[in-house]
Short mmCIF file of C-alpha atoms and ligand atoms in Angstrom, two decimals:
data_model
loop_
_atom_site.label_atom_id
_atom_site.label_comp_id
_atom_site.label_asym_id
_atom_site.label_seq_id
_atom_site.Cartn_x
_atom_site.Cartn_y
_atom_site.Cartn_z
CA UNK H 1 8.35 -31.47 65.16
CA UNK H 2 8.80 -29.56 61.64
CA UNK H 3 10.13 -25.72 61.85
CA UNK H 4 8.00 -22.72 61.81
CA UNK H 5 8.18 -21.40 58.55
CA UNK H 6 9.23 -17.65 57.57
CA UNK H 7 8.18 -17.23 54.02
CA UNK H 8 8.88 -14.14 51.65
CA UNK H 9 8.34 -13.32 47.60
CA UNK H 10 9.72 -10.23 45.68
CA UNK H 11 8.32 -10.05 42.45
CA UNK H 12 10.87 -9.53 39.36
CA UNK H 13 8.73 -7.37 37.32
CA UNK H 14 11.16 -4.83 37.64
CA UNK H 15 14.51 -3.87 39.19
CA UNK H 16 14.27 -4.12 42.96
CA UNK H 17 14.38 -1.01 44.95
CA UNK H 18 15.21 0.43 48.07
CA UNK H 19 11.53 0.12 49.70
CA UNK H 20 11.45 -3.21 48.50
CA UNK H 21 15.24 -3.75 50.25
CA UNK H 22 13.74 -2.42 53.31
CA UNK H 23 10.34 -3.88 53.50
CA UNK H 24 11.51 -7.32 52.95
CA UNK H 25 14.93 -8.27 52.06
CA UNK H 26 16.28 -6.73 55.14
CA UNK H 27 13.78 -8.40 57.67
CA UNK H 28 14.60 -11.62 56.21
CA UNK H 29 18.38 -11.69 56.47
CA UNK H 30 17.92 -10.17 59.96
CA UNK H 31 15.60 -12.74 60.83
CA UNK H 32 17.70 -15.55 58.99
CA UNK H 33 20.88 -14.58 61.34
CA UNK H 34 18.59 -13.94 64.37
CA UNK H 35 16.85 -17.43 64.02
CA UNK H 36 19.75 -19.22 62.32
CA UNK H 37 18.42 -23.31 62.60
CA UNK H 38 15.22 -22.92 64.45
CA UNK H 39 12.73 -21.50 61.28
CA UNK H 40 12.69 -22.73 57.64
CA UNK H 41 12.82 -19.98 55.67
CA UNK H 42 11.65 -19.66 51.86
CA UNK H 43 12.04 -16.89 49.60
CA UNK H 44 10.96 -17.07 46.27
CA UNK H 45 10.47 -15.45 43.44
CA UNK H 46 6.72 -14.97 42.91
CA UNK H 47 7.22 -14.76 38.69
CA UNK H 48 3.67 -15.42 38.09
CA UNK H 49 2.80 -12.17 40.08
CA UNK H 50 5.16 -10.37 37.69
CA UNK H 51 2.92 -9.43 34.93
CA UNK H 52 -0.36 -8.63 36.26
CA UNK H 53 0.27 -5.26 35.54
CA UNK H 54 2.21 -5.10 31.44
CA UNK H 55 5.77 -5.61 31.32
CA UNK H 56 8.76 -6.22 29.36
CA UNK H 57 8.57 -9.90 28.90
CA UNK H 58 11.65 -10.49 27.21
CA UNK H 59 13.29 -9.35 30.48
CA UNK H 60 11.36 -11.02 32.55
CA UNK H 61 13.31 -14.74 32.90
CA UNK H 62 16.29 -12.61 33.57
CA UNK H 63 14.88 -10.41 35.68
CA UNK H 64 13.95 -13.53 37.72
CA UNK H 65 17.92 -14.51 37.96
CA UNK H 66 18.81 -11.31 39.06
CA UNK H 67 16.81 -10.79 41.72
CA UNK H 68 17.60 -13.81 43.39
CA UNK H 69 21.48 -13.00 43.08
CA UNK H 70 20.50 -9.77 44.97
CA UNK H 71 19.29 -11.91 47.87
CA UNK H 72 22.56 -13.16 48.39
CA UNK H 73 24.39 -9.99 47.72
CA UNK H 74 21.77 -8.63 50.73
CA UNK H 75 23.09 -11.39 52.96
CA UNK H 76 20.95 -13.96 52.63
CA UNK H 77 22.91 -17.15 53.43
CA UNK H 78 21.38 -19.96 51.11
CA UNK H 79 23.86 -22.56 52.20
CA UNK H 80 21.69 -22.83 55.47
CA UNK H 81 20.06 -26.13 56.23
CA UNK H 82 16.70 -25.19 55.99
CA UNK H 83 16.61 -22.02 53.77
CA UNK H 84 14.95 -22.76 50.21
CA UNK H 85 14.90 -20.09 47.15
CA UNK H 86 12.63 -21.05 44.27
CA UNK H 87 10.47 -19.53 41.40
CA UNK H 88 6.64 -19.88 41.80
CA UNK H 89 6.09 -21.08 38.18
CA UNK H 90 8.22 -23.87 38.61
CA UNK H 91 6.21 -25.54 41.34
CA UNK H 92 3.12 -26.08 39.50
CA UNK H 93 0.96 -26.70 43.19
CA UNK H 94 0.92 -22.56 43.47
CA UNK H 95 -1.35 -22.22 40.46
CA UNK H 96 -3.54 -25.32 41.15
CA UNK H 97 -4.35 -24.55 44.54
CA UNK H 98 -5.33 -21.12 43.49
CA UNK H 99 -8.13 -22.40 41.35
CA UNK H 100 -9.75 -24.19 44.35
CA UNK H 101 -8.91 -20.97 47.03
CA UNK H 102 -10.35 -18.74 44.31
CA UNK H 103 -13.64 -20.62 44.80
CA UNK H 104 -13.20 -19.74 48.56
CA UNK H 105 -12.90 -16.47 47.80
CA UNK H 106 -15.04 -13.79 47.73
CA UNK H 107 -15.48 -11.05 44.94
CA UNK H 108 -16.10 -8.07 47.22
CA UNK H 109 -13.58 -9.31 49.40
CA UNK H 110 -11.23 -9.30 46.69
CA UNK H 111 -12.99 -5.87 45.18
CA UNK H 112 -11.68 -4.02 48.19
CA UNK H 113 -8.20 -4.71 48.35
CA UNK H 114 -6.60 -1.76 48.14
CA UNK H 115 -3.45 -2.32 45.55
CA UNK H 116 -6.38 -3.55 43.53
CA UNK H 117 -8.45 -0.37 43.98
CA UNK H 118 -5.01 1.38 43.51
CA UNK H 119 -3.75 -0.28 40.60
CA UNK H 120 -6.86 -0.65 38.72
CA UNK H 121 -7.89 3.06 38.62
CA UNK H 122 -6.85 4.83 35.98
CA UNK H 123 -6.62 1.48 33.73
CA UNK H 124 -9.70 0.43 31.36
CA UNK H 125 -8.04 -3.14 30.98
CA UNK H 126 -7.55 -4.23 34.16
CA UNK H 127 -6.19 -7.96 33.70
CA UNK H 128 -8.34 -10.65 35.87
CA UNK H 129 -4.75 -11.50 37.17
CA UNK H 130 -4.45 -8.30 38.97
CA UNK H 131 -7.76 -8.73 40.71
CA UNK H 132 -7.10 -12.57 41.54
CA UNK H 133 -3.46 -11.47 42.60
CA UNK H 134 -4.00 -11.72 46.26
CA UNK H 135 -5.27 -15.57 46.03
CA UNK H 136 -2.02 -16.68 44.27
CA UNK H 137 -0.18 -14.90 47.15
CA UNK H 138 -2.52 -16.54 49.62
CA UNK H 139 -1.34 -20.21 48.03
CA UNK H 140 2.25 -19.24 48.29
CA UNK H 141 2.06 -18.86 51.99
CA UNK H 142 -0.58 -21.80 52.36
CA UNK H 143 1.09 -24.49 50.76
CA UNK H 144 3.92 -24.29 53.18
CA UNK H 145 2.16 -23.32 56.16
CA UNK H 146 3.83 -20.25 56.61
CA UNK H 147 3.12 -18.34 60.09
CA UNK H 148 5.78 -15.62 59.48
CA UNK H 149 5.78 -13.70 56.43
CA UNK H 150 7.46 -10.36 56.69
CA UNK H 151 6.10 -8.09 53.61
CA UNK H 152 6.21 -4.17 53.66
CA UNK H 153 3.22 -2.32 54.82
CA UNK H 154 1.31 -2.32 51.06
CA UNK H 155 1.35 -6.36 51.44
CA UNK H 156 -0.12 -6.25 54.86
CA UNK H 157 -3.71 -6.44 53.70
CA UNK H 158 -2.74 -9.38 51.71
CA UNK H 159 -1.56 -11.39 54.38
CA UNK H 160 -4.48 -10.83 56.62
CA UNK H 161 -7.13 -11.77 53.51
CA UNK H 162 -4.37 -14.90 53.17
CA UNK H 163 -4.98 -15.40 57.07
CA UNK H 164 -9.11 -15.15 56.87
CA UNK H 165 -9.16 -17.21 53.92
CA UNK H 166 -7.08 -19.33 55.54
CA UNK H 167 -9.16 -19.64 58.53
CA UNK H 168 -12.42 -20.13 56.45
CA UNK H 169 -10.97 -22.79 54.78
CA UNK H 170 -10.22 -24.40 58.12
CA UNK H 171 -14.12 -23.92 59.56
CA UNK H 172 -15.14 -25.75 56.70
CA UNK H 173 -12.35 -28.69 56.38
CA UNK H 174 -10.83 -28.62 60.04
CA UNK H 175 -7.19 -28.48 60.31
CA UNK H 176 -6.27 -28.03 56.92
CA UNK H 177 -4.22 -25.48 56.79
CA UNK H 178 -1.41 -23.53 59.54
CA UNK H 179 -2.28 -19.76 59.02
CA UNK H 180 0.15 -17.04 58.87
CA UNK H 181 -0.13 -15.08 62.45
CA UNK H 182 -1.77 -11.59 62.22
CA UNK H 183 0.24 -8.23 61.47
CA UNK H 184 0.42 -7.21 64.98
CA UNK H 185 2.44 -10.45 65.65
CA UNK H 186 4.19 -10.44 62.47
CA UNK H 187 5.38 -6.39 63.40
CA UNK H 188 6.43 -7.59 66.85
CA UNK H 189 8.56 -11.06 65.49
CA UNK H 190 10.08 -8.23 62.77
CA UNK H 191 11.16 -6.63 65.94
CA UNK H 192 9.89 -3.30 64.56
CA UNK H 193 7.48 -0.64 65.87
CA UNK H 194 5.31 -0.52 62.60
CA UNK H 195 5.45 -1.95 59.49
CA UNK H 196 8.05 -0.49 56.84
CA UNK H 197 6.55 1.80 53.90
CA UNK H 198 9.20 3.45 52.27
CA UNK H 199 7.92 6.41 49.95
CA UNK H 200 8.59 8.41 46.78
CA UNK H 201 11.41 10.65 46.97
CA UNK H 202 9.39 13.16 44.97
CA UNK H 203 5.72 12.17 46.11
CA UNK H 204 6.04 11.09 49.58
CA UNK H 205 2.38 10.60 49.99
CA UNK H 206 2.86 7.82 47.49
CA UNK H 207 4.89 4.61 48.36
CA UNK H 208 8.40 3.90 46.38
CA UNK H 209 7.31 1.73 43.90
CA UNK H 210 8.39 -0.46 40.87
CA UNK H 211 5.74 -0.45 38.62
CA UNK H 212 4.86 3.32 38.76
CA UNK H 213 6.70 5.72 36.46
CA UNK H 214 8.43 8.03 39.44
CA UNK H 215 11.80 7.33 38.57
CA UNK H 216 13.32 10.23 40.60
CA UNK H 217 11.58 9.20 43.27
CA UNK H 218 12.64 5.37 43.35
CA UNK H 219 16.12 4.62 44.23
CA UNK H 220 16.61 1.07 42.02
CA UNK H 221 19.47 -1.71 44.06
CA UNK H 222 21.16 -0.81 40.28
CA UNK H 223 21.32 3.07 40.70
CA UNK H 224 24.90 4.13 40.89
CA UNK H 225 25.79 5.35 44.52
CA UNK H 226 26.59 9.04 43.18
CA UNK H 227 22.92 9.06 41.24
CA UNK H 228 21.19 7.45 43.99
CA UNK H 229 23.02 10.20 46.41
CA UNK H 230 21.71 12.95 43.87
CA UNK H 231 18.07 11.50 44.35
CA UNK H 232 18.32 11.93 47.57
CA UNK H 233 19.66 15.71 47.81
CA UNK H 234 16.38 16.31 45.54
CA UNK H 235 14.18 14.74 47.93
CA UNK H 236 10.80 16.94 48.19
CA UNK H 237 10.29 17.87 51.88
CA UNK H 238 7.93 20.83 53.10
CA UNK H 239 8.48 24.67 54.19
CA UNK H 240 8.38 23.98 57.94
CA UNK H 241 11.97 24.07 58.79
CA UNK H 242 12.19 21.93 61.31
CA UNK H 243 12.91 17.93 61.47
CA UNK H 244 10.01 15.78 63.01
CA UNK H 245 9.02 12.18 62.65
CA UNK H 246 5.62 12.66 61.67
CA UNK H 247 3.65 10.95 58.59
CA UNK H 248 0.82 13.23 58.50
CA UNK H 249 2.68 16.85 58.63
CA UNK H 250 6.05 16.16 57.44
CA UNK H 251 5.69 12.93 55.18
CA UNK H 252 9.23 13.81 53.18
CA UNK H 253 11.42 14.44 56.41
CA UNK H 254 10.07 11.51 58.11
CA UNK H 255 10.82 9.04 55.13
CA UNK H 256 14.08 10.51 55.12
CA UNK H 257 14.72 9.74 59.00
CA UNK H 258 12.86 5.99 58.32
CA UNK H 259 15.34 5.38 55.77
CA UNK H 260 18.37 6.77 58.13
CA UNK H 261 17.50 4.57 60.55
CA UNK H 262 17.03 1.49 59.07
CA UNK H 263 20.19 1.74 56.75
CA UNK H 264 22.41 2.48 59.66
CA UNK H 265 20.76 0.04 61.59
CA UNK H 266 19.65 2.18 64.47
CA UNK H 267 15.97 2.34 66.32
CA UNK H 268 13.73 5.07 65.13
CA UNK H 269 13.73 6.82 68.18
CA UNK H 270 16.94 7.36 68.42
CA UNK H 271 17.52 8.71 65.00
CA UNK H 272 14.32 10.88 65.86
CA UNK H 273 15.79 12.43 68.71
CA UNK H 274 19.11 13.44 67.34
CA UNK H 275 17.65 15.16 64.43
CA UNK H 276 14.30 16.38 66.22
CA UNK H 277 13.88 20.29 65.73
CA UNK H 278 17.21 20.73 63.80
CA UNK H 279 16.17 23.00 61.00
CA UNK H 280 18.44 21.76 58.08
CA UNK H 281 17.01 19.71 55.82
CA UNK H 282 20.31 19.75 53.87
CA UNK H 283 22.13 18.92 56.48
CA UNK H 284 19.61 15.51 56.99
CA UNK H 285 19.24 14.74 53.31
CA UNK H 286 23.34 14.69 53.36
CA UNK H 287 23.32 12.27 56.07
CA UNK H 288 20.52 10.35 54.53
CA UNK H 289 22.59 10.17 50.82
CA UNK H 290 26.05 9.42 52.79
CA UNK H 291 24.32 6.12 54.03
CA UNK H 292 22.48 5.08 51.15
CA UNK H 293 25.51 5.67 49.07
CA UNK H 294 27.66 3.50 51.23
CA UNK H 295 24.72 0.83 51.19
CA UNK H 296 24.75 1.00 47.74
CA UNK H 297 28.57 0.84 47.09
CA UNK H 298 28.60 -2.43 49.47
CA UNK H 299 25.63 -4.27 47.61
CA UNK H 300 26.77 -3.71 44.44
CA UNK H 301 30.27 -4.81 45.00
CA UNK H 302 28.62 -8.42 46.88
CA UNK H 303 26.47 -8.62 43.93
CA UNK H 304 29.26 -8.71 41.34
CA UNK H 305 30.49 -11.67 43.61
CA UNK H 306 27.60 -13.83 43.42
CA UNK H 307 28.63 -17.44 42.77
CA UNK H 308 25.95 -17.63 39.41
CA UNK H 309 26.48 -21.24 38.91
CA UNK H 310 26.24 -22.09 42.75
CA UNK H 311 23.43 -20.52 42.92
CA UNK H 312 21.55 -22.18 40.05
CA UNK H 313 22.48 -25.39 41.49
CA UNK H 314 20.99 -24.56 44.62
CA UNK H 315 17.76 -23.24 43.38
CA UNK H 316 16.83 -25.92 40.60
CA UNK H 317 17.28 -28.02 43.70
CA UNK H 318 15.31 -26.23 45.94
CA UNK H 319 12.94 -26.20 43.75
CA UNK H 320 12.28 -29.81 43.55
CA UNK H 321 12.28 -30.05 47.60
CA UNK H 322 10.06 -27.03 47.59
CA UNK H 323 7.83 -29.28 44.75
CA UNK H 324 7.74 -32.17 47.14
CA UNK H 325 6.24 -30.18 50.34
CA UNK H 326 4.08 -27.83 47.71
CA UNK H 327 2.47 -31.47 46.27
CA UNK H 328 1.49 -32.79 49.81
CA UNK H 329 -0.25 -29.95 50.94
CA UNK H 330 -2.29 -29.59 47.55
CA UNK H 331 -3.13 -33.36 48.25
CA UNK H 332 -4.29 -32.81 51.33
CA UNK H 333 -6.56 -30.03 49.80
CA UNK H 334 -7.31 -32.20 47.15
CA UNK H 335 -8.66 -35.08 48.88
CA UNK H 336 -10.71 -32.64 51.60
CA UNK H 337 -12.47 -30.85 48.99
CA UNK H 338 -13.30 -34.42 47.18
CA UNK H 339 -11.34 -34.20 44.34
CA UNK H 340 -8.99 -37.79 45.20
CA UNK H 341 -10.03 -40.36 47.76
CA UNK H 342 -10.25 -39.24 51.42
CA UNK H 343 -6.57 -40.91 52.88
P1 TYM U 1 6.17 -6.70 45.51
O1 TYM U 1 7.18 -7.91 44.27
O2 TYM U 1 5.69 -5.53 44.89
O3 TYM U 1 7.60 -6.18 46.90
C1 TYM U 1 8.34 -6.91 47.43
C2 TYM U 1 8.14 -6.93 48.90
O4 TYM U 1 8.76 -5.06 48.81
C3 TYM U 1 7.75 -4.49 49.96
N1 TYM U 1 7.47 -3.19 49.35
C4 TYM U 1 8.14 -2.25 49.95
N2 TYM U 1 8.30 -2.60 51.38
C5 TYM U 1 8.33 -0.68 51.77
N3 TYM U 1 8.04 -0.15 51.32
C6 TYM U 1 7.77 0.00 49.74
N4 TYM U 1 7.99 1.36 49.02
C7 TYM U 1 7.96 -0.93 49.60
N5 TYM U 1 7.41 -1.04 48.07
C8 TYM U 1 7.57 -2.85 48.04
C9 TYM U 1 6.38 -5.25 49.57
O5 TYM U 1 5.46 -5.35 50.98
C10 TYM U 1 6.82 -6.62 49.54
O6 TYM U 1 7.17 -7.13 50.40
N6 TYM U 1 2.70 -10.01 46.25
C11 TYM U 1 4.00 -9.45 46.52
C12 TYM U 1 5.21 -10.49 46.83
C13 TYM U 1 4.13 -11.48 47.03
C14 TYM U 1 4.60 -12.17 48.05
C15 TYM U 1 3.63 -13.78 48.23
C16 TYM U 1 4.73 -11.80 49.33
C17 TYM U 1 3.60 -12.83 46.07
N7 TYM U 1 3.67 -14.13 46.77
C18 TYM U 1 3.92 -14.28 49.41
C19 TYM U 1 4.96 -12.80 50.55
C20 TYM U 1 4.16 -14.12 50.62
C21 TYM U 1 4.37 -8.38 45.98
O7 TYM U 1 3.87 -7.88 44.64
O8 TYM U 1 5.45 -7.56 46.27
#
């Protein structure tokens, strides 16, 4: 029997940030270590997803390769059998399946996607790509029959949409897709008690984000360790003077506790009970600044050592291998919908 697939993707519209690392890269690296040999791992760059909102196109190609290197620096062992890295646009089945799935997706459900609503709310020229983005994401997942899709909290709704769309297609064409597990199971599989949502350090009611103009609230993975530590020390908190893990009342402080637990690889409860009720926000910020500084120093040292040539070779050979897998799924779909003669 073939192995279950764990799959995730990170856009290359900009530098990766701490939220991307803690929400998707770290879980993937942890899963690879924990389940070595038992699962297939697909970690890819959805480059076609990278300009649903405007970007500097002269940087996209290099940014994609740079982000792939970050995966390796973060600990992804690309040489492990059954681990695949690739660029979405190099596998044309992603785009082709998207069109077919578009015809089974509803305008209403896509209009209700929170990310679409957030990103389109202040913009006059909303691209069709932004609207259609979850369907391309569904194709990314369904082409490889991925059951496990580690993502941050902001992308959970899109995984649920993928599941709905896959099940809808299966009702019409029995057995067509393997669909991802529901959100509760995804969280359990990732060994977490809740989905990860790292907030902006300056506006803790918002998520840390690549596309929002929020440089002081976002720690990018290429920030110098000293600058990143300064951002932590300047983080917005509150005036309650008591440390509590409470997203509603104290999002700034809670965000810091979450970052501290994840970066020091400790259970959230343990970190919370260590800090609970203490009054010095400065002490908490210093502790977070220290782990962030150490994390970036280590990551950037490893990044400098990544063998670009070996990475490109692996990338290109994986793109060939995954094109084969994706084409097989696409053919089954084409047969089911009547575009190709039935097998
Ligand atoms: P993207 O590129 O915006 O983000 C990549 C991953 O980082 C997570 N993330 C966060 N996690 C916690 N806190 C944050 N502040 C934070 N910001 C971002 C995201 O949840 C995501 O896991 N559509 C996807 C990319 C994609 C994809 C896929 C993912 C395309 N196809 C198939 C999984 C499977 C996106 O835009 O993520």
